[in-house]
Each structure stands twice: as structure tokens, then as C-alpha cells.
XYZ file of C-alpha atoms in Angstrom:
574
model
C 10.983 -8.458 -40.610
C 13.768 -7.250 -38.268
C 16.131 -9.611 -36.476
C 15.002 -8.189 -33.111
C 11.399 -9.068 -33.963
C 12.429 -12.628 -34.867
C 14.342 -12.958 -31.588
C 11.298 -11.786 -29.671
C 9.134 -14.266 -31.570
C 11.576 -17.090 -30.735
C 11.481 -16.222 -27.021
C 7.656 -16.147 -27.046
C 7.190 -19.517 -28.780
C 9.907 -21.294 -26.768
C 7.395 -22.135 -24.031
C 5.274 -23.960 -26.648
C 8.396 -25.761 -27.869
C 9.041 -26.943 -24.310
C 5.532 -28.377 -24.049
C 5.999 -30.127 -27.428
C 9.350 -31.588 -26.323
C 7.806 -32.951 -23.147
C 5.073 -34.593 -25.230
C 7.586 -36.179 -27.631
C 9.734 -37.494 -24.760
C 6.615 -39.034 -23.223
C 5.779 -40.717 -26.581
C 9.368 -42.067 -26.784
C 9.089 -43.548 -23.303
C 5.617 -44.906 -24.091
C 6.892 -46.673 -27.189
C 9.699 -48.268 -25.195
C 7.698 -49.442 -22.201
C 4.559 -50.411 -24.168
C 6.577 -52.798 -26.350
C 6.088 -50.842 -29.572
C 9.841 -51.315 -30.016
C 12.420 -53.290 -28.072
C 15.425 -51.653 -29.720
C 17.791 -49.909 -27.314
C 19.233 -47.991 -30.276
C 15.820 -46.438 -30.981
C 15.494 -45.284 -27.362
C 19.052 -43.941 -27.115
C 18.930 -42.115 -30.455
C 15.566 -40.469 -29.860
C 16.421 -39.332 -26.326
C 19.845 -38.049 -27.515
C 18.164 -36.296 -30.441
C 15.644 -34.580 -28.118
C 18.419 -33.571 -25.704
C 20.383 -31.911 -28.528
C 17.300 -29.999 -29.737
C 16.347 -28.875 -26.213
C 19.888 -27.680 -25.461
C 20.011 -25.892 -28.813
C 16.696 -24.084 -28.157
C 17.596 -23.121 -24.592
C 21.017 -21.853 -25.715
C 19.380 -19.635 -28.324
C 17.080 -18.127 -25.674
C 19.808 -17.782 -23.036
C 22.209 -16.068 -25.445
C 19.425 -14.282 -27.364
C 21.348 -11.006 -27.625
C 24.190 -12.741 -29.494
C 21.972 -14.775 -31.814
C 22.205 -13.948 -35.549
C 20.149 -14.889 -38.616
C 22.246 -17.987 -39.384
C 21.758 -19.377 -35.875
C 17.983 -18.913 -36.116
C 17.788 -20.757 -39.448
C 20.277 -23.511 -38.559
C 17.845 -24.682 -35.871
C 15.444 -25.888 -38.591
C 18.128 -27.957 -40.343
C 19.196 -29.554 -37.034
C 15.624 -30.701 -36.384
C 14.814 -31.828 -39.974
C 18.088 -33.737 -40.382
C 17.533 -35.384 -36.996
C 14.054 -36.496 -38.116
C 15.387 -37.799 -41.433
C 18.068 -39.818 -39.644
C 15.373 -41.197 -37.324
C 13.571 -42.479 -40.414
C 16.581 -44.649 -41.325
C 16.645 -46.425 -37.942
C 15.146 -49.903 -37.907
C 12.210 -50.636 -35.606
C 11.273 -46.938 -35.355
C 7.609 -46.990 -34.128
C 5.168 -45.497 -36.644
C 3.384 -43.436 -33.959
C 6.671 -41.787 -32.971
C 7.790 -41.150 -36.527
C 4.350 -39.749 -37.367
C 4.815 -37.304 -34.504
C 8.232 -36.413 -35.929
C 6.675 -35.699 -39.362
C 4.132 -33.311 -37.774
C 6.945 -31.690 -35.819
C 8.955 -31.336 -39.047
C 6.028 -29.606 -40.814
C 5.682 -27.181 -37.900
C 9.430 -26.474 -37.999
C 9.329 -25.678 -41.736
C 6.460 -23.206 -41.142
C 8.420 -21.517 -38.318
C 11.530 -21.430 -40.516
C 9.598 -19.583 -43.220
C 8.720 -16.850 -40.703
C 12.365 -16.590 -39.579
C 13.632 -16.266 -43.151
C 14.068 -13.247 -45.429
C 10.901 -12.732 -47.483
C 12.683 -10.316 -49.781
C 15.041 -13.078 -50.979
C 12.672 -15.377 -52.870
C 15.284 -17.686 -54.308
C 17.132 -18.199 -51.049
C 13.987 -18.711 -48.947
C 12.247 -21.046 -51.410
C 15.456 -23.041 -51.906
C 15.872 -23.440 -48.136
C 12.222 -24.451 -47.646
C 12.422 -26.979 -50.523
C 15.673 -28.343 -49.076
C 14.023 -28.851 -45.707
C 10.972 -30.406 -47.353
C 13.073 -32.781 -49.500
C 15.170 -33.871 -46.509
C 11.994 -34.536 -44.492
C 10.465 -36.404 -47.469
C 13.609 -38.528 -47.954
C 13.567 -39.462 -44.290
C 9.913 -40.430 -44.591
C 10.587 -42.449 -47.787
C 13.484 -44.337 -46.191
C 11.339 -45.146 -43.183
C 8.534 -46.498 -45.382
C 10.763 -48.010 -48.171
C 9.670 -51.557 -47.600
C 6.013 -50.610 -48.020
C 6.484 -48.454 -51.140
C 5.335 -50.687 -53.971
C 2.605 -50.462 -56.520
C -0.194 -48.043 -55.688
C 1.415 -47.204 -52.322
C 4.502 -45.870 -54.102
C 2.403 -43.702 -56.446
C 0.343 -42.423 -53.516
C 3.415 -41.654 -51.480
C 5.085 -39.614 -54.196
C 1.763 -37.856 -54.817
C 1.721 -36.974 -51.105
C 5.271 -35.640 -51.333
C 4.341 -33.484 -54.309
C 1.266 -32.097 -52.526
C 3.397 -31.345 -49.472
C 5.999 -29.443 -51.530
C 3.227 -27.519 -53.266
C 1.521 -26.632 -49.942
C 4.877 -25.438 -48.575
C 5.320 -23.068 -51.497
C 1.705 -21.807 -51.158
C 2.198 -21.254 -47.412
C 5.367 -19.273 -48.148
C 3.585 -17.102 -50.695
C 0.671 -16.355 -48.294
C 2.906 -15.455 -45.373
C 5.225 -13.424 -47.575
C 2.295 -11.452 -49.040
C 0.959 -10.708 -45.561
C 4.315 -9.516 -44.265
C 4.962 -7.410 -47.353
C 1.640 -5.662 -46.793
C 2.630 -5.128 -43.162
C 6.050 -3.814 -44.253
C 4.441 -1.389 -46.737
C 2.176 -0.055 -44.003
C 5.143 0.263 -41.660
C 7.193 2.007 -44.367
C 4.392 4.519 -45.016
C 4.220 5.208 -41.311
C 7.976 5.732 -41.196
C 7.762 8.177 -44.092
C 4.994 10.042 -42.289
C 7.146 10.192 -39.177
C 10.065 11.497 -41.209
C 7.833 14.293 -42.520
C 6.803 15.103 -38.958
C 10.442 15.078 -37.873
C 11.249 17.501 -40.655
C 8.440 19.813 -39.569
C 9.555 19.537 -35.954
C 13.078 20.449 -36.972
C 11.776 23.542 -38.749
C 9.747 24.445 -35.665
C 12.805 23.911 -33.500
C 14.839 26.222 -35.711
C 12.097 28.834 -35.490
C 11.941 28.344 -31.727
C 15.700 28.907 -31.448
C 15.345 32.163 -33.344
C 12.524 33.268 -31.063
C 14.572 32.351 -28.001
C 17.484 34.397 -29.300
C 15.209 37.401 -29.704
C 13.809 36.863 -26.209
C 17.317 36.732 -24.790
C 18.146 40.062 -26.341
C 14.942 41.556 -24.958
C 15.512 40.037 -21.518
C 19.028 41.384 -21.427
C 17.650 44.899 -21.801
C 14.953 44.320 -19.161
C 16.942 42.467 -16.513
C 15.809 44.710 -13.660
C 12.167 44.336 -14.651
C 12.611 40.566 -14.813
C 14.046 40.470 -11.299
C 11.115 42.460 -10.011
C 8.728 40.140 -11.814
C 10.428 37.076 -10.293
C 10.134 38.561 -6.843
C 6.452 39.220 -7.451
C 5.957 35.722 -8.797
C 7.633 34.296 -5.696
C 5.272 36.249 -3.484
C 2.284 35.110 -5.561
C 3.491 31.523 -5.383
C 3.782 31.765 -1.618
C 0.311 33.281 -1.362
C -1.139 30.554 -3.572
C 0.510 27.878 -1.455
C -0.873 29.453 1.726
C -4.342 29.543 0.163
C -4.090 25.848 -0.726
C -3.020 25.037 2.813
C -5.926 27.069 4.212
C -8.301 25.158 1.936
C -6.927 21.932 3.367
C -7.322 23.267 6.899
C -10.950 24.158 6.208
C -11.744 20.554 5.238
C -9.633 18.820 7.882
C -10.080 18.693 11.632
C -6.993 16.570 12.253
C -4.557 18.913 14.040
C -1.546 16.638 13.614
C -2.197 16.156 9.916
C -2.659 19.913 9.494
C 0.713 20.450 11.173
C 2.374 18.064 8.732
C 0.735 19.727 5.716
C 1.939 23.146 6.878
C 5.522 21.928 7.373
C 5.468 20.111 4.034
C 4.346 23.341 2.335
C 7.198 25.286 3.948
C 9.688 22.638 2.824
C 8.293 22.714 -0.718
C 8.215 26.497 -1.079
C 11.298 27.596 0.920
C 13.398 24.394 0.919
C 15.073 24.753 4.349
C 17.242 22.003 5.793
C 15.149 21.768 8.988
C 11.481 22.552 9.561
C 9.839 21.427 12.803
C 6.729 22.135 14.838
C 6.231 21.510 18.552
C 2.799 21.647 20.223
C 2.444 21.616 23.994
C 0.174 19.092 25.726
C -3.538 19.852 26.142
C -3.532 22.090 23.065
C -6.059 20.013 21.117
C -7.108 17.449 23.733
C -3.667 15.809 23.422
C -2.447 14.292 26.667
C 1.212 14.548 25.639
C 3.226 16.998 23.560
C 3.346 16.594 19.781
C 6.367 17.130 17.542
C 6.714 16.799 13.762
C 10.118 17.059 12.071
C 10.917 17.391 8.368
C 14.545 17.619 7.305
C 16.366 17.565 3.985
C 18.836 14.941 5.248
C 17.459 12.509 7.845
C 20.811 10.986 8.749
C 22.348 14.374 9.375
C 19.805 16.495 11.228
C 16.736 14.497 12.321
C 17.766 13.573 15.880
C 19.354 16.972 16.417
C 16.181 18.728 15.236
C 13.966 16.740 17.622
C 16.173 17.424 20.631
C 16.793 21.120 19.957
C 13.173 21.974 19.087
C 12.038 20.847 22.551
C 14.760 22.964 24.190
C 13.870 26.015 22.109
C 10.184 25.725 23.077
C 11.050 25.463 26.778
C 13.226 28.582 26.481
C 10.554 30.591 24.639
C 7.760 29.515 26.976
C 9.810 30.238 30.112
C 10.618 33.771 28.954
C 7.221 34.300 27.273
C 8.805 35.320 23.958
C 6.099 36.039 21.389
C 8.272 37.508 18.606
C 10.444 35.455 16.205
C 13.634 34.333 17.941
C 16.757 34.532 15.760
C 18.897 31.612 16.877
C 21.552 31.849 14.182
C 22.247 34.691 11.750
C 24.783 34.055 8.988
C 26.575 31.413 11.118
C 26.542 33.670 14.160
C 24.867 31.570 16.873
C 23.147 33.876 19.353
C 21.766 31.018 21.498
C 23.252 27.624 22.432
C 20.952 25.690 20.116
C 21.793 23.820 16.886
C 25.465 24.672 17.370
C 26.455 21.077 16.545
C 25.597 21.586 12.882
C 26.631 23.292 9.657
C 23.594 25.581 9.712
C 23.969 29.215 8.707
C 20.533 30.585 9.641
C 17.837 29.510 12.088
C 14.714 31.247 13.432
C 12.092 30.028 15.904
C 8.537 31.316 15.410
C 6.385 31.115 18.565
C 2.806 29.859 18.118
C 0.613 32.147 20.203
C -3.107 32.051 20.986
C -4.674 34.791 23.126
C -1.268 35.682 24.535
C -0.465 32.069 25.476
C 2.454 30.289 23.809
C 1.262 26.830 22.833
C 4.003 25.781 20.392
C 6.861 26.776 18.142
C 7.975 26.384 14.521
C 11.705 26.082 13.927
C 13.151 26.792 10.460
C 16.880 26.440 9.703
C 19.127 26.239 6.648
C 22.767 25.848 5.704
C 22.272 28.459 2.990
C 23.633 31.968 3.544
C 21.111 34.830 3.231
C 18.324 32.257 3.576
C 15.915 34.716 5.213
C 16.924 37.573 2.888
C 13.437 37.703 1.343
C 11.842 38.151 4.777
C 9.927 36.059 7.283
C 6.343 37.046 6.407
C 5.675 33.650 4.822
C 6.532 31.776 8.035
C 4.541 34.168 10.234
C 1.537 33.819 7.922
C 1.863 30.039 8.066
C 1.792 29.929 11.863
C -1.066 32.467 11.990
C -3.152 30.372 9.589
C -2.373 27.252 11.603
C -3.468 28.957 14.821
C -6.766 29.984 13.237
C -7.329 26.440 12.008
C -6.400 25.082 15.445
C -9.141 27.165 17.083
C -11.675 25.779 14.605
C -10.331 22.239 15.052
C -10.585 22.497 18.823
C -14.192 23.705 18.570
C -15.013 20.850 16.190
C -13.348 18.273 18.450
C -15.218 19.656 21.440
C -18.525 19.499 19.559
C -17.759 15.976 18.340
C -16.820 14.936 21.862
C -20.053 16.382 23.226
C -22.024 14.394 20.670
C -20.284 11.205 21.815
C -20.558 11.855 25.555
C -23.509 11.581 27.899
C -24.343 15.054 29.194
C -24.741 14.032 32.835
C -21.852 11.597 33.287
C -19.410 12.680 30.554
C -18.774 9.083 29.541
C -19.627 7.687 26.120
C -23.324 7.457 25.304
C -25.267 4.660 23.648
C -25.387 6.488 20.305
C -21.590 6.518 20.050
C -21.454 2.945 21.379
C -23.633 1.828 18.445
C -21.125 3.492 16.095
C -17.920 1.956 17.376
C -19.013 -1.410 18.818
C -19.516 -3.296 15.535
C -16.170 -2.034 14.257
C -14.542 -3.107 17.522
C -15.885 -6.673 17.442
C -14.871 -7.104 13.807
C -11.373 -5.893 14.686
C -11.107 -8.348 17.599
C -12.648 -11.178 15.560
C -10.067 -10.720 12.799
C -7.151 -11.195 15.200
C -5.694 -14.656 15.683
C -5.975 -14.548 19.494
C -8.389 -11.650 19.933
C -10.190 -11.264 23.268
C -13.084 -9.015 24.238
C -15.002 -8.713 27.519
C -18.287 -6.866 28.041
C -19.593 -6.162 31.545
C -23.119 -4.729 31.843
C -24.086 -3.227 35.206
C -27.277 -1.820 36.651
C -27.725 0.297 39.810
C -29.687 -1.733 42.347
C -33.005 -0.300 43.559
C -32.396 2.960 41.710
C -36.127 3.792 41.655
C -36.144 3.692 45.451
C -33.255 6.177 45.545
C -35.185 8.575 43.312
C -38.376 8.127 45.283
C -36.621 8.538 48.649
C -34.053 11.264 47.994
C -35.256 12.846 44.745
C -34.032 12.828 41.138
C -31.127 15.166 41.850
C -29.796 12.687 44.377
C -30.332 9.945 41.797
C -28.238 11.971 39.339
C -25.396 12.120 41.875
C -25.543 8.353 42.291
C -25.422 7.892 38.495
C -22.444 10.272 38.225
C -20.580 8.403 40.969
C -21.030 5.011 39.285
C -20.094 6.528 35.902
C -16.961 8.130 37.374
C -15.777 4.817 38.819
C -16.631 3.028 35.561
C -14.554 5.583 33.633
C -11.618 5.332 36.052
C -11.406 1.576 35.579
C -11.835 1.912 31.800
C -8.894 4.323 31.618
C -6.824 2.211 34.015
C -7.223 -0.960 31.930
C -7.377 0.646 28.452
C -11.081 0.015 28.048
C -14.261 1.973 27.294
C -16.964 3.124 29.710
C -20.493 3.649 28.325
C -23.775 4.840 29.790
C -25.971 2.245 28.090
C -29.326 3.314 29.538
C -30.824 5.280 32.403
C -29.009 3.454 35.199
C -27.246 0.882 33.033
C -23.534 1.049 32.243
C -20.985 -0.916 30.236
C -17.298 -1.614 30.821
C -15.654 -2.957 27.637
C -12.126 -4.379 27.863
C -9.893 -5.708 25.091
C -7.300 -8.482 25.359
C -8.578 -9.681 28.753
C -9.664 -13.207 29.631
C -12.898 -13.733 31.517
C -10.957 -14.456 34.729
C -8.851 -11.308 34.401
C -11.951 -9.214 33.755
C -13.757 -10.831 36.691
C -10.988 -9.744 39.092
C -11.124 -6.189 37.719
C -14.903 -6.144 38.175
C -14.603 -7.306 41.767
C -12.236 -4.424 42.465
C -14.618 -1.955 40.788
C -17.666 -3.507 42.462
C -15.997 -3.096 45.859
C -15.241 0.582 45.204
C -18.807 1.295 44.084
C -20.310 -0.519 47.042
C -18.060 1.273 49.545
C -18.640 4.730 48.006
C -20.711 7.204 50.016
C -22.565 9.966 48.137
C -23.025 13.150 50.175
C -26.161 14.853 48.899
C -27.034 18.003 50.856
C -25.876 16.399 54.075
C -27.559 13.085 53.363
C -25.232 10.120 52.910
C -26.312 7.587 50.313
C -24.802 4.198 49.593
C -25.440 2.237 46.453
C -24.696 -1.119 44.843
C -24.744 -2.552 41.350
C -25.538 -5.876 39.706
C -23.078 -6.932 36.987
C -23.314 -9.418 34.132
C -20.116 -10.514 32.351
C -19.549 -12.233 29.006
C -16.256 -12.674 27.172
C -15.043 -13.855 23.795
C -13.905 -16.570 23.348
C -14.142 -17.787 26.974
C -17.939 -17.703 27.416
C -19.065 -17.199 23.824
C -17.549 -18.633 20.673
C -19.481 -16.083 18.611
C -18.228 -12.581 19.420
C -21.493 -11.047 18.211
C -23.352 -12.688 21.118
C -21.386 -11.346 24.090
C -23.402 -8.128 24.537
C -26.637 -10.081 24.695
C -25.016 -12.692 26.954
C -23.799 -10.036 29.417
C -27.373 -8.692 29.533
C -28.676 -12.193 30.358
C -26.069 -12.604 33.097
C -27.095 -9.207 34.536
C -30.739 -10.264 34.504
C -29.818 -13.412 36.470
C -28.114 -11.267 39.116
C -31.151 -9.004 39.442
C -33.507 -11.970 39.685
C -31.432 -13.763 42.319
C -30.728 -11.189 44.992
C -28.846 -8.383 43.136
C -25.429 -7.002 44.099
C -23.613 -9.892 42.398
C -21.148 -10.331 39.535
C -22.502 -13.101 37.303
C -20.458 -14.747 34.536
C -22.535 -15.957 31.596
C -22.657 -19.736 31.623
C -21.551 -19.881 35.275
C -24.591 -18.250 36.823
C -24.998 -20.598 39.784
C -21.363 -20.081 40.863
C -22.204 -16.450 41.680
C -24.659 -17.588 44.358
C -21.767 -19.053 46.336
C -19.489 -16.015 46.022
C -19.004 -13.496 48.815
C -19.632 -9.912 47.675
C -19.782 -8.349 51.148
C -16.230 -6.941 51.010
């Protein structure tokens, strides 16, 4: 058994030693305070003995890398001698000394594992020495009681203990020898494999030498093959990117994947993409920047990419713009850098420039192999963008009501549960739901016709949407003439003031339908979490109940759930 294995075993069993030491210390204290012994010497010796053993164990673990075989084995003698000395102290409680004997037996077993099983005489002699010392300590402790049959029984016990120690040694030694034989056979097998591997390596070196001689004669063919492999690698990477595009309708993520592919294949120092606003229903421009050294070029790349796009768009440049060629800057961009080459590739759709890709490198002759790869990348991205835009438009149409172009009830059912769970999970989450209904809408249809009714619905929906966008909320056409305004992070009082402003605008709106002027009004029910409802799942139903109260008590009112009667005293004449 190797010394490293024994060290590892010592570290693993130290935690059990600690638990045992705590138990023994508790027994020492119990014996003192229970009156089992009133000797101060017993208390002082046992506590000092335990302190020495604990410090010895912890030192072995702390300095485990410097521990040798002698240090491992000397631990056993420290413990056994300490136990034997304890046996010679007067008034030593039997319960404590019995614990010491059990501890001594455990120590002898551990010592046998830490010994050298291929040195029979040394190991057996050490184990017998430990056993005899432990037995002498026990005999001295029990000397006054050793007479007659007790003496015979005691020495019989000592003999049985010595015999069991030898048997235990033989069993453990046999087990470890079997383990060592198995390990040795495995080592021999590994040596055979190493020998075979060495022969294979020698053969491989010979083959490599032959290949070098062949390659030396075919160097031009190899260069051509490498160029072809580079082109194939680029094509394969473009195909993988196109596969990703075909399964993704996230324009911004597609842009990142394309840039990442360029960085992986061509390894430039700067690779950026800029997309103008309203390219894919984005209200602001989008820019993604990948650089080889963030601290060196990131801020510069962001700033200069925007300038390059403005220049290209202003002059309607649709061909690649060479900004820097072998450190010759042809335009005043990226000049505050160590770049050697830089080209801007306009992104064009149906003759309109919607973005730009900027690629730059400190390496000389960086674009020596051509620019087809970059042009193909931007072409593939443009094709994917057209598909993405169509998908987003289709998805948006599915979410929007055809007449009012605000979100429909189908989409509301999709996002509402997710929204309330999100708000509910926040520590101070707030959510307000206002449900409104056009007053006397049937009369409008009956009097002016359904087309006029549609104009009224569109007017209310437009105002609902304006207030939703103004206060970062969501407008929904919930039913025929029913609408929702959903606001996050607003108290019920804040939402009520917003609804009064919206209610005033709706009431004062005049719909001109073929020369006929129509006025309308709405009834509104409001519920808010946590102000009116402690359960967020109830606020939609509560807003509906508040709306019903408004319709049943005169219409044209804003009713807060739980404060219905207060609405009767409010002035909504504006």
C-alpha cells in the first residue's frame, strides 16, 4: 500500500477521529461532574492527553504532504502509551478507562492498515508491542482486583486479544496482497500496452517522414488543396448559418450568429453590424459589435460603425466601401487604431440601404483571399430578414384585432397568465386592470349603421392604445365593444387618474361619419393588485364586476372595485 494512499486514508478518517475525541471529552467531563471521580489529577491528565492527541492528528492532516511512514505509525504509540499511563492513575473511572480500551483496540486496527504488510516480522512485532502496552495498562488499572479466578480470566482475555490481533493482521494482509497482485497484473498489462503504443509511435514517425517527403514534392498541389478546403469550410459555415436562419425568426439573434460565424472563420479584429430603425419592426436602430480585444476596439467600433452607415446611406453606396487598404486610410474612419484593412459592406434590400457590416483587421493582406464570403453572408442575412419580417407580420396579425389593430382576446389569453405570475413573484409587484364598455353601442348601430359603429370602436381602441403606449401598458379588444387597459407598477389611485384622463378624451371625441357627428361614452371598471384584491388572479373578474356596477347605475362612470358607491358621488361631466 503506497504512502500516498495511507495519507489519503488518514485525511478521510480524521473526521471520524474528531467525533470520537468529542465523545471522549464529554465522557471525561461527565465523570468529573457526575462524581464518578473527584480527583483533579484525573481531569487534568485526561484533558491534557486528549489535547496532545488532537493536536497530533490535526498536525498530521495540516502538514500531510510532509508526513512520512514513521510519523503515521508513531501516532499509534502516542495513543497506546497515553492509555497505559491513564491506567496507572488512581481513581480513574472504569467507564472512562473502558472507553480508552475500545479506543486502543481501534487504534491498533488502524495501525495495522498503516503498516507494511510485506514486513511480517516488523508489523507483527509492532502490533504485539502495542497490544502488550495496552494490556499492561489495563492490568495495572485492575491490579487490585486480579486475584484468584479473576486473575486467570484476565490473562485469558489478554491471550485472546493478542490472538485476535494476529488473526486480524493476517486477514487484512491477505486481502491487501490479493489487491496488490491484481494491481500488479494490471500494471504489467499497461506496460505491454505502452510497449505496443511505442511501437505504433515509431511506425507513425516513419509514416510521417514518408508523408513529409511526398508533401515536399507536391507543395503546390497542397496549397491548392488548402485553398479549396478553405472555400469548402466557408461554404459549410454559410450553410450552417442558413440552417439557423431557417429555424429562427429573431433578427437580432440572427445578426449575432452571422457575426460570430465571420469571427470564427475569418478571425478579424472588428466585426460589426448596424441595422436602421423600422427594418424589422424595431423602433430604434440596432447595433451588434464583436471584437478580438474589447478594451482596445469596442467603443471605437460602435462609434465608427454608426458614422460609416450614415455616410453610405447619404451617398447611397451599394458596393463594398474600402475604408483602409494596407494601412492606407481612404476615409476618416477608424484612423485612431492600428488597423491595416477595413471594408464596409452595405446591406441592401430592393435598392434601399437598411444596414451595414464593417470588417477590419490589423493583419496585412487580410482580404487577399477575396470578399465573396462577406458578401454572401450579408446576402443570406438579407434573405432571412425578408422571411423574418413576413413571419413577424403574420405573427403580429394573429395577435391583433383586424378592425382596431390592438391586441385581441386570443393573444390576451396567452400572455395574461404569464404576466400575473411575473407580477406576483415580485416583492412589490403591482398590476391594474381596467375593463371598459361602450355605452349604448346597440343604439349607435341601430341609428347610424354598423359601419358607423365600427368607427366608434376604432376611435375608442385608438385612444386605449395611445394611453397604453404612453404608460407602458397593454390595450386589448376583449369583446365586441369591450376593451381592456392593463398597466404594470401602478397603484389603484395612479391608474384611476390615468383612466379619468382617458375617459375625458373618449367622451369629448367626435366621430365624423359621412358628415354625421357622433359622440360616445364608456363605462369603466377598475381593479388593482394588491390595492383592491389580495389575490392577483381575481382582478380581471373584479374589474368586470366593477364595470357591471357602472352599467347598472347610470353608465359613463369609472368604478373602483370595493368602492362602488364612491363613484356615484364623482363628477364625470368634464
